[in-house]
CSV table of C-alpha atoms and ligand atoms in Angstrom, one decimal:
chain,number,residue,atom,x,y,z
A,1209,MET,CA,-1.0,9.7,-79.3
A,1210,ALA,CA,-4.7,9.3,-80.1
A,1211,GLN,CA,-4.1,5.8,-81.3
A,1212,VAL,CA,-1.6,4.9,-78.7
A,1213,MET,CA,-3.6,5.9,-75.7
A,1214,GLY,CA,-7.0,5.2,-77.3
A,1215,GLU,CA,-9.9,5.6,-75.0
A,1216,PHE,CA,-7.7,6.4,-72.0
A,1217,ARG,CA,-6.5,9.6,-73.4
A,1218,SER,CA,-7.6,12.6,-71.3
A,1219,GLN,CA,-5.7,15.5,-73.0
A,1220,ILE,CA,-6.6,16.5,-76.5
A,1221,SER,CA,-3.9,18.8,-77.9
A,1222,LEU,CA,-4.2,20.7,-81.1
A,1223,PRO,CA,-0.9,21.0,-83.1
A,1224,GLU,CA,0.5,24.5,-83.3
A,1225,ASN,CA,0.0,24.7,-87.0
A,1226,GLU,CA,-3.7,24.1,-86.6
A,1227,PHE,CA,-4.1,27.2,-84.5
A,1228,PRO,CA,-6.8,29.5,-86.1
A,1229,ARG,CA,-5.6,32.3,-88.4
A,1230,ARG,CA,-8.9,34.1,-88.2
A,1231,TRP,CA,-11.4,35.1,-85.5
A,1232,TYR,CA,-15.0,34.2,-85.9
A,1233,ASN,CA,-17.5,37.1,-85.9
A,1234,VAL,CA,-21.1,35.9,-85.2
A,1235,LEU,CA,-22.7,39.2,-86.2
A,1236,PRO,CA,-23.5,38.3,-89.9
A,1237,ASP,CA,-25.0,35.0,-88.8
A,1238,LEU,CA,-27.5,36.6,-86.4
A,1239,SER,CA,-31.1,36.8,-87.6
A,1240,PRO,CA,-32.7,39.2,-86.8
A,1241,PRO,CA,-29.6,41.4,-86.8
A,1242,LEU,CA,-28.2,42.6,-83.5
A,1243,PRO,CA,-30.0,45.8,-82.3
A,1244,PRO,CA,-27.4,48.6,-82.7
A,1245,PRO,CA,-26.3,50.8,-79.8
A,1246,LYS,CA,-28.0,54.1,-79.5
A,1247,GLU,CA,-27.6,57.6,-78.0
A,1248,PRO,CA,-29.7,58.4,-74.9
A,1249,GLU,CA,-32.3,61.2,-75.4
A,1250,ALA,CA,-30.4,63.7,-73.3
A,1251,GLY,CA,-26.8,64.7,-72.8
A,1252,PRO,CA,-23.6,64.7,-75.0
A,1253,SER,CA,-23.0,62.1,-77.8
A,1254,ARG,CA,-21.8,58.8,-76.2
A,1255,MET,CA,-20.6,57.5,-79.6
A,1256,GLU,CA,-18.3,60.5,-79.9
A,1257,PHE,CA,-17.1,60.0,-76.3
A,1258,LEU,CA,-16.2,56.4,-77.2
A,1259,ALA,CA,-14.4,57.5,-80.4
A,1260,LYS,CA,-12.3,59.7,-78.2
A,1261,THR,CA,-11.6,57.2,-75.4
A,1262,MET,CA,-11.4,53.7,-77.1
A,1263,ILE,CA,-9.2,51.9,-79.7
A,1264,HIS,CA,-10.4,52.8,-83.2
A,1265,GLU,CA,-9.7,49.3,-84.7
A,1266,CYS,CA,-11.8,47.7,-81.9
A,1267,LEU,CA,-14.7,50.2,-82.5
A,1268,ARG,CA,-14.5,49.2,-86.2
A,1269,GLN,CA,-14.6,45.5,-85.3
A,1270,GLU,CA,-17.6,46.2,-83.1
A,1271,SER,CA,-19.9,46.5,-86.1
A,1272,SER,CA,-18.0,44.4,-88.6
A,1273,SER,CA,-20.1,42.5,-91.1
A,1274,GLU,CA,-17.2,40.1,-92.0
A,1275,ARG,CA,-17.7,36.6,-90.7
A,1276,TRP,CA,-14.0,35.9,-90.5
A,1277,VAL,CA,-11.5,38.5,-89.4
A,1278,SER,CA,-7.7,37.9,-89.8
A,1279,ILE,CA,-5.7,37.7,-86.7
A,1280,PRO,CA,-2.7,40.0,-87.2
A,1281,TYR,CA,0.5,38.0,-87.5
A,1282,GLU,CA,2.0,39.8,-84.4
A,1283,VAL,CA,-1.1,38.8,-82.3
A,1284,ARG,CA,-1.0,35.3,-83.5
A,1285,GLU,CA,2.7,35.0,-82.5
A,1286,LEU,CA,1.8,36.4,-79.1
A,1287,TYR,CA,-1.0,33.8,-78.7
A,1288,LEU,CA,1.4,31.0,-79.5
A,1289,GLN,CA,4.0,32.5,-77.0
A,1290,ALA,CA,1.2,32.6,-74.4
A,1291,GLY,CA,0.7,28.8,-74.8
A,1292,ARG,CA,-2.1,28.5,-77.4
A,1293,PRO,CA,-3.5,26.3,-78.6
A,1294,ARG,CA,-4.8,25.2,-75.2
A,1295,PRO,CA,-5.8,21.6,-74.6
A,1296,LEU,CA,-9.3,20.2,-74.3
A,1297,TYR,CA,-9.6,17.5,-71.6
A,1298,ARG,CA,-11.9,14.6,-71.2
A,1299,ALA,CA,-12.9,14.6,-67.5
A,1300,ARG,CA,-12.7,10.8,-67.0
A,1301,ARG,CA,-12.0,10.9,-63.3
A,1302,LEU,CA,-14.9,13.3,-62.6
A,1303,GLU,CA,-17.2,11.1,-64.7
A,1304,LYS,CA,-16.2,8.2,-62.6
A,1305,ARG,CA,-16.6,10.1,-59.3
A,1306,LEU,CA,-20.2,11.1,-60.4
A,1307,GLY,CA,-20.9,7.5,-61.6
A,1308,LEU,CA,-21.7,8.6,-65.1
A,1309,LYS,CA,-22.3,5.9,-67.7
A,1310,LEU,CA,-24.0,7.8,-70.4
A,1311,VAL,CA,-22.6,11.3,-70.1
A,1312,ARG,CA,-19.1,12.3,-71.3
A,1313,LEU,CA,-17.6,15.5,-69.8
A,1314,TYR,CA,-15.0,17.6,-71.4
A,1315,TYR,CA,-13.3,20.9,-70.3
A,1316,LYS,CA,-11.4,23.5,-72.2
A,1317,ARG,CA,-8.3,24.8,-70.3
A,1318,GLU,CA,-8.3,28.5,-70.4
A,1319,ASP,CA,-6.7,28.4,-66.9
A,1320,LEU,CA,-3.4,27.5,-68.6
A,1321,SER,CA,-2.5,31.1,-69.5
A,1322,PRO,CA,0.3,33.3,-68.3
A,1323,THR,CA,-1.9,35.4,-66.0
A,1324,GLY,CA,-4.4,32.6,-65.2
A,1325,SER,CA,-7.5,33.2,-67.4
A,1326,HIS,CA,-9.0,33.5,-70.9
A,1327,LYS,CA,-8.7,37.3,-70.6
A,1328,VAL,CA,-5.3,37.3,-72.3
A,1329,ASN,CA,-7.0,36.4,-75.6
A,1330,THR,CA,-8.4,39.9,-76.0
A,1331,ALA,CA,-5.8,41.8,-73.9
A,1332,LEU,CA,-3.1,40.9,-76.3
A,1333,ALA,CA,-5.1,42.0,-79.3
A,1334,GLN,CA,-6.2,45.3,-77.7
A,1335,ALA,CA,-2.7,46.2,-76.5
A,1336,TYR,CA,-1.4,45.4,-80.0
A,1337,TYR,CA,-4.0,47.7,-81.7
A,1338,ALA,CA,-3.5,50.5,-79.1
A,1339,GLN,CA,0.3,50.5,-79.7
A,1340,LYS,CA,-0.3,50.6,-83.4
A,1341,GLU,CA,-2.5,53.6,-83.0
A,1342,GLY,CA,0.3,55.4,-81.1
A,1343,LYS,CA,-1.2,55.2,-77.6
A,1344,THR,CA,1.0,55.1,-74.5
A,1345,THR,CA,-1.3,54.0,-71.7
A,1346,LEU,CA,-4.1,51.5,-71.3
A,1347,SER,CA,-6.8,52.2,-68.7
A,1348,THR,CA,-9.4,49.7,-67.6
A,1349,GLU,CA,-11.7,48.2,-65.0
A,1350,THR,CA,-11.4,44.8,-63.3
A,1351,GLY,CA,-13.7,42.7,-61.1
A,1352,ALA,CA,-12.0,39.4,-60.3
A,1353,GLY,CA,-8.7,41.0,-61.1
A,1354,GLN,CA,-8.1,38.5,-63.9
A,1355,TRP,CA,-8.8,41.0,-66.6
A,1356,GLY,CA,-6.6,43.7,-64.9
A,1357,THR,CA,-3.7,41.2,-64.7
A,1358,ALA,CA,-4.2,40.1,-68.3
A,1359,LEU,CA,-4.1,43.7,-69.6
A,1360,SER,CA,-1.1,44.6,-67.3
A,1361,TYR,CA,0.8,41.7,-68.9
A,1362,ALA,CA,-0.3,42.6,-72.5
A,1363,ALA,CA,0.6,46.3,-71.9
A,1364,LYS,CA,4.1,45.4,-70.6
A,1365,LEU,CA,4.7,43.1,-73.6
A,1366,ALA,CA,3.6,46.0,-75.9
A,1367,GLY,CA,5.7,48.6,-74.1
A,1368,LEU,CA,2.7,50.5,-72.8
A,1369,ASP,CA,1.7,51.7,-69.3
A,1370,CYS,CA,-1.4,50.3,-67.7
A,1371,VAL,CA,-3.9,51.8,-65.1
A,1372,VAL,CA,-6.4,49.5,-63.5
A,1373,PHE,CA,-9.5,50.5,-61.5
A,1374,TRP,CA,-10.3,47.4,-59.4
A,1375,VAL,CA,-13.7,46.9,-57.6
A,1376,ARG,CA,-12.9,47.7,-54.0
A,1377,SER,CA,-14.6,44.6,-52.5
A,1378,VAL,CA,-12.1,42.4,-54.4
A,1379,TYR,CA,-9.1,44.7,-54.3
A,1380,ASP,CA,-9.1,44.5,-50.5
A,1381,TRP,CA,-8.7,40.7,-50.3
A,1382,LYS,CA,-6.8,39.7,-53.4
A,1383,THR,CA,-3.5,41.1,-52.3
A,1384,ASP,CA,-1.3,38.6,-54.2
A,1385,ARG,CA,-3.1,39.3,-57.5
A,1386,ARG,CA,-2.6,43.0,-56.8
A,1387,THR,CA,1.2,42.3,-56.5
A,1388,LEU,CA,1.2,40.4,-59.8
A,1389,MET,CA,-0.4,43.4,-61.6
A,1390,LYS,CA,2.3,45.6,-60.1
A,1391,LEU,CA,5.0,43.2,-61.1
A,1392,TYR,CA,3.8,43.7,-64.6
A,1393,GLY,CA,4.2,47.4,-64.0
A,1394,ALA,CA,0.5,48.5,-63.6
A,1395,LYS,CA,-0.8,51.3,-61.4
A,1396,VAL,CA,-3.7,49.8,-59.5
A,1397,PHE,CA,-6.5,51.8,-57.8
A,1398,PRO,CA,-9.4,50.5,-55.7
A,1399,SER,CA,-12.7,51.6,-57.2
A,1400,PRO,CA,-14.3,53.9,-56.2
A,1401,SER,CA,-11.1,55.9,-56.2
A,1402,THR,CA,-10.1,59.5,-55.8
A,1403,GLU,CA,-8.6,59.6,-59.3
A,1404,THR,CA,-11.9,60.4,-61.2
A,1405,ARG,CA,-15.0,62.6,-60.7
A,1406,THR,CA,-17.3,59.6,-60.5
A,1407,GLY,CA,-15.1,57.9,-57.9
A,1408,ARG,CA,-14.9,61.1,-55.8
A,1409,ASP,CA,-18.6,61.7,-56.0
A,1410,THR,CA,-19.3,58.1,-54.9
A,1411,LEU,CA,-16.9,58.3,-52.0
A,1412,ALA,CA,-18.4,61.6,-50.9
A,1413,LYS,CA,-21.8,59.8,-50.5
A,1414,ASP,CA,-20.4,56.6,-49.1
A,1415,PRO,CA,-16.7,56.5,-48.0
A,1416,HIS,CA,-16.9,52.7,-47.6
A,1417,HIS,CA,-18.6,52.0,-51.0
A,1418,GLN,CA,-17.7,48.4,-52.1
A,1419,GLY,CA,-17.6,49.3,-55.8
A,1420,SER,CA,-19.0,47.5,-58.9
A,1421,LEU,CA,-17.8,46.7,-62.4
A,1422,GLY,CA,-20.1,49.3,-63.8
A,1423,LEU,CA,-18.5,51.9,-61.6
A,1424,ALA,CA,-15.0,50.8,-62.4
A,1425,VAL,CA,-15.9,51.0,-66.1
A,1426,SER,CA,-16.9,54.7,-65.6
A,1427,GLU,CA,-13.6,55.4,-63.9
A,1428,GLY,CA,-11.5,53.7,-66.6
A,1429,LEU,CA,-13.3,55.7,-69.3
A,1430,GLU,CA,-12.9,59.0,-67.4
A,1431,TYR,CA,-9.2,58.3,-66.9
A,1432,ALA,CA,-8.7,57.8,-70.6
A,1433,GLU,CA,-10.6,61.0,-71.4
A,1434,ALA,CA,-8.5,63.0,-69.0
A,1435,HIS,CA,-5.0,61.7,-69.9
A,1436,GLU,CA,-3.2,62.4,-73.1
A,1437,GLY,CA,-2.1,59.2,-74.9
A,1438,ALA,CA,-4.4,57.0,-72.7
A,1439,VAL,CA,-7.1,54.7,-74.2
A,1440,TYR,CA,-9.7,52.6,-72.5
A,1441,CYS,CA,-9.9,48.8,-72.9
A,1442,LEU,CA,-12.9,46.8,-71.9
A,1443,GLY,CA,-12.5,43.1,-70.9
A,1444,SER,CA,-15.9,41.7,-71.7
A,1445,VAL,CA,-19.4,42.5,-73.0
A,1446,LEU,CA,-18.6,44.2,-76.3
A,1447,ASN,CA,-18.7,42.4,-79.7
A,1448,HIS,CA,-15.0,42.7,-80.5
A,1449,VAL,CA,-14.1,41.2,-77.2
A,1450,LEU,CA,-16.2,38.2,-77.8
A,1451,MET,CA,-14.8,37.9,-81.3
A,1452,HIS,CA,-11.2,37.9,-80.0
A,1453,GLN,CA,-12.2,35.2,-77.6
A,1454,SER,CA,-13.6,33.0,-80.4
A,1455,VAL,CA,-10.2,31.3,-80.6
A,1456,ILE,CA,-11.4,29.1,-77.7
A,1457,GLY,CA,-14.3,27.6,-79.6
A,1458,LEU,CA,-12.5,27.4,-82.9
A,1459,GLU,CA,-9.8,25.3,-81.2
A,1460,ALA,CA,-12.5,23.2,-79.5
A,1461,ILE,CA,-14.3,22.4,-82.7
A,1462,LYS,CA,-11.1,20.9,-84.2
A,1463,GLN,CA,-10.3,19.1,-80.9
A,1464,PHE,CA,-13.7,17.4,-80.9
A,1465,GLU,CA,-13.1,16.4,-84.5
A,1466,MET,CA,-9.8,14.8,-83.4
A,1467,VAL,CA,-11.5,12.4,-81.0
A,1468,GLY,CA,-14.6,11.9,-83.2
A,1469,ASP,CA,-17.0,13.4,-80.7
A,1470,SER,CA,-19.3,16.4,-80.7
A,1471,PRO,CA,-20.7,18.4,-77.8
A,1472,ASP,CA,-24.5,18.3,-77.2
A,1473,LEU,CA,-24.2,21.0,-74.6
A,1474,ILE,CA,-21.8,23.8,-74.0
A,1475,VAL,CA,-21.6,25.3,-70.5
A,1476,GLY,CA,-19.8,28.4,-69.3
A,1477,CYS,CA,-20.0,30.9,-66.4
A,1478,LEU,CA,-21.3,34.3,-67.4
A,1479,GLY,CA,-20.5,37.8,-66.1
A,1480,GLY,CA,-20.3,40.0,-69.1
A,1481,GLY,CA,-20.2,37.0,-71.5
A,1482,SER,CA,-16.6,36.8,-72.9
A,1483,ASN,CA,-15.5,33.3,-71.8
A,1484,PHE,CA,-19.0,31.9,-72.5
A,1485,GLY,CA,-19.1,33.6,-75.9
A,1486,GLY,CA,-15.5,32.6,-76.7
A,1487,LEU,CA,-16.3,28.9,-76.4
A,1488,ALA,CA,-19.9,28.9,-77.5
A,1489,LEU,CA,-20.0,31.3,-80.5
A,1490,PRO,CA,-18.1,29.3,-83.1
A,1491,PHE,CA,-20.6,26.4,-82.2
A,1492,VAL,CA,-23.5,28.8,-82.2
A,1493,GLY,CA,-22.5,29.9,-85.7
A,1494,GLU,CA,-22.7,26.3,-87.0
A,1495,VAL,CA,-26.1,25.9,-85.3
A,1496,LEU,CA,-27.4,29.1,-86.9
A,1497,GLN,CA,-26.0,27.8,-90.3
A,1498,LYS,CA,-27.8,24.5,-89.6
A,1499,LYS,CA,-24.5,22.6,-89.7
A,1500,ARG,CA,-24.8,21.1,-86.1
A,1501,GLU,CA,-27.2,20.8,-83.2
A,1502,CYS,CA,-26.0,21.9,-79.7
A,1503,ASP,CA,-27.5,23.5,-76.6
A,1504,PHE,CA,-25.9,26.3,-74.6
A,1505,LEU,CA,-26.1,27.0,-70.9
A,1506,ALA,CA,-24.8,30.2,-69.2
A,1507,VAL,CA,-24.3,29.9,-65.4
A,1508,GLN,CA,-24.6,33.1,-63.5
A,1509,THR,CA,-24.7,34.4,-59.9
A,1510,ALA,CA,-28.0,35.3,-58.2
A,1511,ALA,CA,-26.2,38.6,-57.3
A,1512,SER,CA,-26.7,39.7,-61.0
A,1513,PRO,CA,-28.9,37.1,-62.7
A,1514,THR,CA,-29.3,39.2,-65.8
A,1515,LEU,CA,-30.2,36.4,-68.3
A,1516,VAL,CA,-32.4,34.6,-65.8
A,1517,SER,CA,-34.6,37.5,-64.4
A,1518,GLY,CA,-33.3,40.7,-66.0
A,1519,GLN,CA,-35.2,42.8,-68.6
A,1520,TYR,CA,-34.3,42.8,-72.3
A,1521,ARG,CA,-34.1,46.5,-72.9
A,1522,TYR,CA,-31.6,49.3,-73.7
A,1523,ASP,CA,-29.3,50.2,-70.8
A,1524,PHE,CA,-26.0,51.9,-70.1
A,1525,GLY,CA,-22.9,49.8,-69.7
A,1526,ASP,CA,-21.6,51.8,-66.8
A,1527,VAL,CA,-22.9,53.6,-63.6
A,1528,ALA,CA,-22.0,57.1,-64.7
A,1529,GLU,CA,-23.8,56.7,-68.1
A,1530,HIS,CA,-20.7,57.4,-70.3
A,1531,THR,CA,-21.5,54.6,-72.7
A,1532,PRO,CA,-24.2,54.5,-75.4
A,1533,LEU,CA,-27.3,52.5,-74.6
A,1534,MET,CA,-27.0,48.9,-75.6
A,1535,MET,CA,-29.8,46.3,-76.0
A,1536,MET,CA,-29.1,43.8,-73.2
A,1537,TYR,CA,-30.6,41.7,-70.5
A,1538,THR,CA,-30.0,44.0,-67.5
A,1539,ILE,CA,-31.0,44.4,-63.9
A,1540,GLY,CA,-30.3,48.2,-64.1
A,1541,HIS,CA,-27.0,50.0,-64.4
A,1542,GLN,CA,-27.2,51.5,-61.0
A,1543,SER,CA,-28.6,48.6,-59.1
A,1544,GLU,CA,-26.8,47.4,-55.9
A,1545,MET,CA,-25.5,43.8,-56.1
A,1546,THR,CA,-24.2,41.7,-53.2
A,1547,PRO,CA,-20.4,41.2,-53.4
A,1548,ILE,CA,-19.4,37.5,-53.9
A,1549,LYS,CA,-16.1,35.7,-54.2
A,1550,ALA,CA,-16.6,35.0,-57.9
A,1551,ASP,CA,-16.9,38.7,-58.4
A,1552,GLY,CA,-16.0,38.6,-62.1
A,1553,LEU,CA,-19.6,37.4,-62.6
A,1554,ARG,CA,-21.2,40.4,-60.8
A,1555,TYR,CA,-22.1,42.8,-63.6
A,1556,HIS,CA,-25.5,44.4,-64.2
A,1557,ALA,CA,-25.9,43.3,-67.8
A,1558,ALA,CA,-25.0,40.5,-70.3
A,1559,SER,CA,-23.3,41.2,-73.6
A,1560,PRO,CA,-25.6,42.3,-76.4
A,1561,ILE,CA,-24.7,39.2,-78.5
A,1562,ILE,CA,-25.4,36.7,-75.7
A,1563,SER,CA,-28.5,38.7,-74.8
A,1564,ALA,CA,-29.8,38.4,-78.3
A,1565,LEU,CA,-29.1,34.7,-78.4
A,1566,ARG,CA,-30.9,34.3,-75.0
A,1567,HIS,CA,-33.9,36.3,-76.4
A,1568,GLY,CA,-33.9,34.1,-79.5
A,1569,GLY,CA,-34.0,30.9,-77.4
A,1570,ILE,CA,-30.5,29.7,-78.5
A,1571,VAL,CA,-28.9,30.2,-75.0
A,1572,ARG,CA,-30.5,29.2,-71.7
A,1573,ALA,CA,-29.4,30.4,-68.3
A,1574,THR,CA,-29.4,29.5,-64.6
A,1575,ALA,CA,-28.2,31.3,-61.5
A,1576,CYS,CA,-26.4,30.0,-58.3
A,1577,PRO,CA,-27.1,31.4,-54.8
A,1578,THR,CA,-24.8,34.1,-53.4
A,1579,ASP,CA,-23.7,32.0,-50.5
A,1580,GLU,CA,-21.7,30.1,-53.2
A,1581,ARG,CA,-21.4,27.0,-51.1
A,1582,ALA,CA,-22.6,24.6,-53.9
A,1583,VAL,CA,-20.3,26.1,-56.5
A,1584,PHE,CA,-17.2,25.9,-54.3
A,1585,GLU,CA,-18.2,22.3,-53.4
A,1586,ALA,CA,-18.3,21.6,-57.1
A,1587,ALA,CA,-14.8,23.1,-57.6
A,1588,LYS,CA,-13.5,20.9,-54.7
A,1589,LEU,CA,-15.0,17.9,-56.4
A,1590,PHE,CA,-13.2,18.9,-59.6
A,1591,LEU,CA,-9.9,19.4,-57.7
A,1592,GLU,CA,-10.3,16.0,-56.0
A,1593,SER,CA,-11.0,14.2,-59.2
A,1594,GLU,CA,-9.2,16.1,-62.0
A,1595,GLY,CA,-6.5,17.7,-59.8
A,1596,TRP,CA,-6.8,21.3,-61.0
A,1597,LEU,CA,-7.6,24.3,-58.8
A,1598,ILE,CA,-9.9,26.5,-60.8
A,1599,ALA,CA,-11.0,30.2,-60.5
A,1600,PRO,CA,-14.2,30.8,-58.4
A,1601,GLU,CA,-15.9,32.0,-61.6
A,1602,SER,CA,-15.1,28.8,-63.4
A,1603,SER,CA,-16.7,26.8,-60.5
A,1604,TYR,CA,-20.1,28.0,-61.8
A,1605,ALA,CA,-19.5,26.2,-65.1
A,1606,VAL,CA,-18.5,23.1,-63.3
A,1607,LYS,CA,-21.5,23.2,-61.0
A,1608,GLY,CA,-23.8,23.8,-64.0
A,1609,SER,CA,-22.2,20.9,-66.0
A,1610,ILE,CA,-22.4,18.5,-63.0
A,1611,ASP,CA,-26.1,19.3,-62.6
A,1612,GLU,CA,-26.8,18.8,-66.3
A,1613,ALA,CA,-24.8,15.6,-66.4
A,1614,LEU,CA,-26.7,14.0,-63.5
A,1615,LYS,CA,-30.0,15.1,-64.9
A,1616,ALA,CA,-29.2,13.5,-68.3
A,1617,GLU,CA,-27.9,10.3,-66.5
A,1618,ARG,CA,-31.2,10.0,-64.5
A,1619,ALA,CA,-33.2,10.5,-67.6
A,1620,GLY,CA,-31.2,7.8,-69.4
A,1621,LYS,CA,-29.9,10.2,-72.0
A,1622,GLU,CA,-26.5,9.8,-73.7
A,1623,LYS,CA,-24.8,13.2,-73.9
A,1624,ALA,CA,-21.4,15.0,-74.4
A,1625,ILE,CA,-21.0,18.2,-72.3
A,1626,CYS,CA,-18.2,20.7,-72.7
A,1627,MET,CA,-17.4,23.3,-70.1
A,1628,ASN,CA,-15.1,26.2,-70.1
A,1629,ILE,CA,-12.5,26.4,-67.3
A,1630,SER,CA,-12.0,30.1,-67.7
A,1631,GLY,CA,-9.3,30.6,-65.1
A,1632,HIS,CA,-7.1,29.1,-62.4
A,1633,GLY,CA,-7.6,29.6,-58.7
A,1634,PHE,CA,-4.0,29.9,-57.4
A,1635,LEU,CA,-4.6,33.5,-56.3
A,1636,ASP,CA,-8.1,32.8,-54.9
A,1637,ILE,CA,-7.2,30.4,-52.1
A,1638,GLU,CA,-8.7,32.9,-49.6
A,1639,ALA,CA,-12.1,32.4,-51.2
A,1640,TYR,CA,-11.8,28.6,-51.0
A,1641,ARG,CA,-10.8,28.9,-47.3
A,1642,GLU,CA,-13.8,31.1,-46.5
A,1643,ARG,CA,-16.5,29.4,-48.6
A,1644,LEU,CA,-15.5,25.9,-47.6
A,1645,SER,CA,-14.7,26.8,-43.9
A,1646,ILE,CA,-11.1,25.4,-44.1
A,1647,ASN,CA,-9.0,26.3,-41.0
B,2682,LIG,C1,-11.7,33.6,-64.6
B,2682,LIG,C2,-12.9,34.4,-65.0
B,2682,LIG,N1,-13.9,33.7,-65.6
B,2682,LIG,C3,-15.0,34.4,-66.0
B,2682,LIG,C4,-15.2,35.7,-65.8
B,2682,LIG,C5,-16.5,36.4,-66.2
B,2682,LIG,O1,-16.3,37.3,-67.2
B,2682,LIG,P1,-16.8,36.9,-68.7
B,2682,LIG,O2,-18.3,36.7,-68.5
B,2682,LIG,O3,-16.5,38.1,-69.5
B,2682,LIG,O4,-16.1,35.7,-69.1
B,2682,LIG,C6,-14.1,36.5,-65.2
B,2682,LIG,C7,-14.3,37.9,-65.0
B,2682,LIG,O5,-13.5,38.6,-64.4
B,2682,LIG,C8,-13.0,35.8,-64.8
B,2682,LIG,O6,-11.9,36.4,-64.2
């Protein structure tokens, strides 16, 4: 195909037998080492709480010093069934539309997943480990709803029940995605809910509270603690989640080799950091090992611009302070954040790994205004030129890439940019209608 279509080829497909057999763990390559999580000065042990409520294998992976971790055969088979490897595309029509002569644009297709996003990469692994550990129910939080759907799907395939606490401001408008979760058999609650102590306390203070990811995390953890056989699964932020997502970047490295190109810049949207980390970390590893040069740009929302203007300090991962303290760029675990349509990006802190890379000058970051007009315009441009309807979150990566491409072009610099299309937007039409004022 490569020879036949030559330079006109847009889709770069990795053969199934080239799909990675191991996840990449960046921890042993970080220097200085990642600051470990710690207990707060007061209250019960948060580490013991996590040991009671989370999957043991995932907690073990959290501090693994192995650079390569074998993907269990069963998980690999599930990845293939879910359509991996996923293609890398050269955005030739978008390049033309932008008048680019020096800049080449590529995008990785994580939207081509059964539930519509990259989140299945860790959902399948977590459901597999939970089932092996004899658990019967997975509980979780979700913001955009993509993670909740991915875990509902993975739970169903593993024969487990699933309970989702969904940030209320999104639960209320994404009715079709809610139906999809229920089709997979999940129980779905708007968060704050009446199911947990934290939910009830919050509703007592404000019956119309719009919710936040940090609050939904607290509810998911409390549910797991209170229910026999239940275990809590997190869809982003933690080290093991980013490691499961590394299949994205590992595939992309091989796909760039197939076309004899190499990215100078990798761009992803960033909420907790899982899709950005998934694409970027295998490349970051090679940068840290001095095997390649590449820049990395995380695109955030001004509703929670953690890497742009947050503080690098220890903070909790949830509102109710159930988690240990983690060293992260944070705007404060109890801060109020404006709801946005790309709500999967609205989280008070960035993953410890991505935070450390930002602190070390490897990753840069930018934030887009909360009116989201410019990011939805970028998504529309992408749709008009490449044809794909992408998730509101992914629009941030497209906006960041377009800005960087035009900047390089103006400066007369030749460059290859690779962005991550973390999800599709089929169930987000309402957001497009509202942000782009379509009647
Ligand atoms: C499609 C999509 N992209 C990106 C994100 C942001 O999360 P993360 O930073 O963990 O990739 C989300 C979160 O829900 C999402 O649904």
